[in-house]
Amino acid sequence: MVLHSFGQLHVVQCCDIMVERGSVMEQEVVVTQNTNIQRAVDELCGKLKRRPGEYDAVIFMAAISYDFAELSQEIKNRFTDCEVIGTSTAGEISPQGFLHDTIVLTTMYSPESKVRGVLVENGSKYPVGSKHDIEAALQYCGIQCGNPMSGRNAFAIAFINGVYNAEETILSNFYAIIKNDNFPLAGGTAGFTGNEAKTFVSYNGKTTQDGAVMLFVKTSCKFDIRQEDIFNPTGKRMLVTASDPINRTITSLDGKPAQTVYAQKLGVSEADAAGITFENPFGRYLNGALHVAALSGFTPDKKIGLFARVVPNSTLEMMHIGDPKQKADETCAGIKKAIPNPKFTLLMTCITRTMAFDRMKIGSDIIRKYNNTFPTFCGFSCYGEQIGRIHCNQTLVSVVVGD
């Protein structure tokens, strides 16, 4: 595995993987807006080229308006011989654009690959309870725990429930099990829309609201996992003098109320600061690189709420938004250099990015760049992104497989 960094474009790409000639990876992406679950699944299956039993894995992403438990079971009933994972979303992504109130389903067909999923339940309290299931799934795929080379030809896709702030806990538990800090993982936090904070993930028809679903893939195909960060450092740094990592709040920065310091660094009033948090998130230094932690808002006592954990005595960098279209060009070019012939593409992008692209009226431009790069692709708007051991916000995490 080779770790690269192009400015704020953090890349984890497995360029040195041994690839067998003739390796096969095929992806299909189908979409429905049908609100009736049975008819929606009928429509999705009717658009696929192969028989349900021929696929190795099925991944679906669905708006929260659907009965997720019923949908999960209905899809598994159609794909009885496949590994089926799913997540609720804050918006869906397909070649048609950034979508809403749809189901996007994608398939993985790869005779040379082995796949196996696992459901992590009670993730915020007892993630270790799934230790044996994770070990069994890894063993089935031929991925060895404790082997520093296990990530040369294998990776994980993870969908983690939101609401419970358990992303870091679940990631830590997984890496404690696999005992390889460099094992490639691409993930997204399950999303929701509306005022009721609820998210769902599922594995083979079984659903949970507190945990994660993981899909392990061992393959002879090349793959590329990377993170796109559209923010640039400003050089304005702050010391976290008091914070609550579990509840993801910062009480003070540089020994002063957190909101006060944030506003001062931006040169605006504390009231005006609330309206520009998307354009100005924090950057955390993790493993020598900057990773974005988005602000969720301010409290009456001037604390700052976050969507990722920040520990006391750490240094934060004020970030500022760059040019999203330029960053998308860099990302697509980097992927094509690593994977000249992409065959499977999954994208997980923060909902705040999707909303910003809509405000900036550049969503169609971004989708056009993806259409020009990939034969097909899919993904969803999420509430956080995971790359390896790191949970962050306001980024894009992609996993691309090909040759």
mmCIF file of N, CA and C in Angstrom, residues 11 51 55 70 76 98 133 140 216 242 393:
data_model
loop_
_atom_site.group_PDB
_atom_site.id
_atom_site.type_symbol
_atom_site.label_atom_id
_atom_site.label_comp_id
_atom_site.label_asym_id
_atom_site.label_seq_id
_atom_site.Cartn_x
_atom_site.Cartn_y
_atom_site.Cartn_z
ATOM 1 N N VAL A 11 -4.915 10.469 -0.328
ATOM 2 C CA VAL A 11 -5.137 9.326 -1.181
ATOM 3 C C VAL A 11 -4.583 8.065 -0.538
ATOM 4 N N ARG A 51 -29.260 -12.792 -13.892
ATOM 5 C CA ARG A 51 -30.197 -13.377 -12.936
ATOM 6 C C ARG A 51 -29.721 -13.073 -11.519
ATOM 7 N N TYR A 55 -24.969 -12.735 -9.061
ATOM 8 C CA TYR A 55 -24.168 -11.662 -8.470
ATOM 9 C C TYR A 55 -23.507 -12.130 -7.183
ATOM 10 N N GLU A 70 -38.578 -3.560 5.929
ATOM 11 C CA GLU A 70 -39.322 -4.289 4.896
ATOM 12 C C GLU A 70 -38.542 -4.304 3.586
ATOM 13 N N LYS A 76 -33.358 -8.938 -0.009
ATOM 14 C CA LYS A 76 -32.686 -10.204 0.281
ATOM 15 C C LYS A 76 -33.485 -11.391 -0.248
ATOM 16 N N PHE A 98 -27.557 13.879 -8.306
ATOM 17 C CA PHE A 98 -27.793 13.810 -6.857
ATOM 18 C C PHE A 98 -29.302 13.697 -6.668
ATOM 19 N N ASP A 133 -18.029 -12.759 14.669
ATOM 20 C CA ASP A 133 -18.651 -12.648 13.345
ATOM 21 C C ASP A 133 -17.704 -11.971 12.363
ATOM 22 N N TYR A 140 -13.512 -16.317 5.961
ATOM 23 C CA TYR A 140 -14.187 -16.826 4.770
ATOM 24 C C TYR A 140 -13.561 -16.252 3.498
ATOM 25 N N PHE A 216 -16.550 -7.293 3.309
ATOM 26 C CA PHE A 216 -15.142 -7.547 3.041
ATOM 27 C C PHE A 216 -14.998 -8.123 1.639
ATOM 28 N N ALA A 242 -10.335 22.629 26.301
ATOM 29 C CA ALA A 242 -11.336 21.823 26.999
ATOM 30 C C ALA A 242 -12.335 21.284 25.979
ATOM 31 N N ASN A 393 -15.548 14.501 8.208
ATOM 32 C CA ASN A 393 -16.757 15.103 7.665
ATOM 33 C C ASN A 393 -16.444 15.965 6.437
#
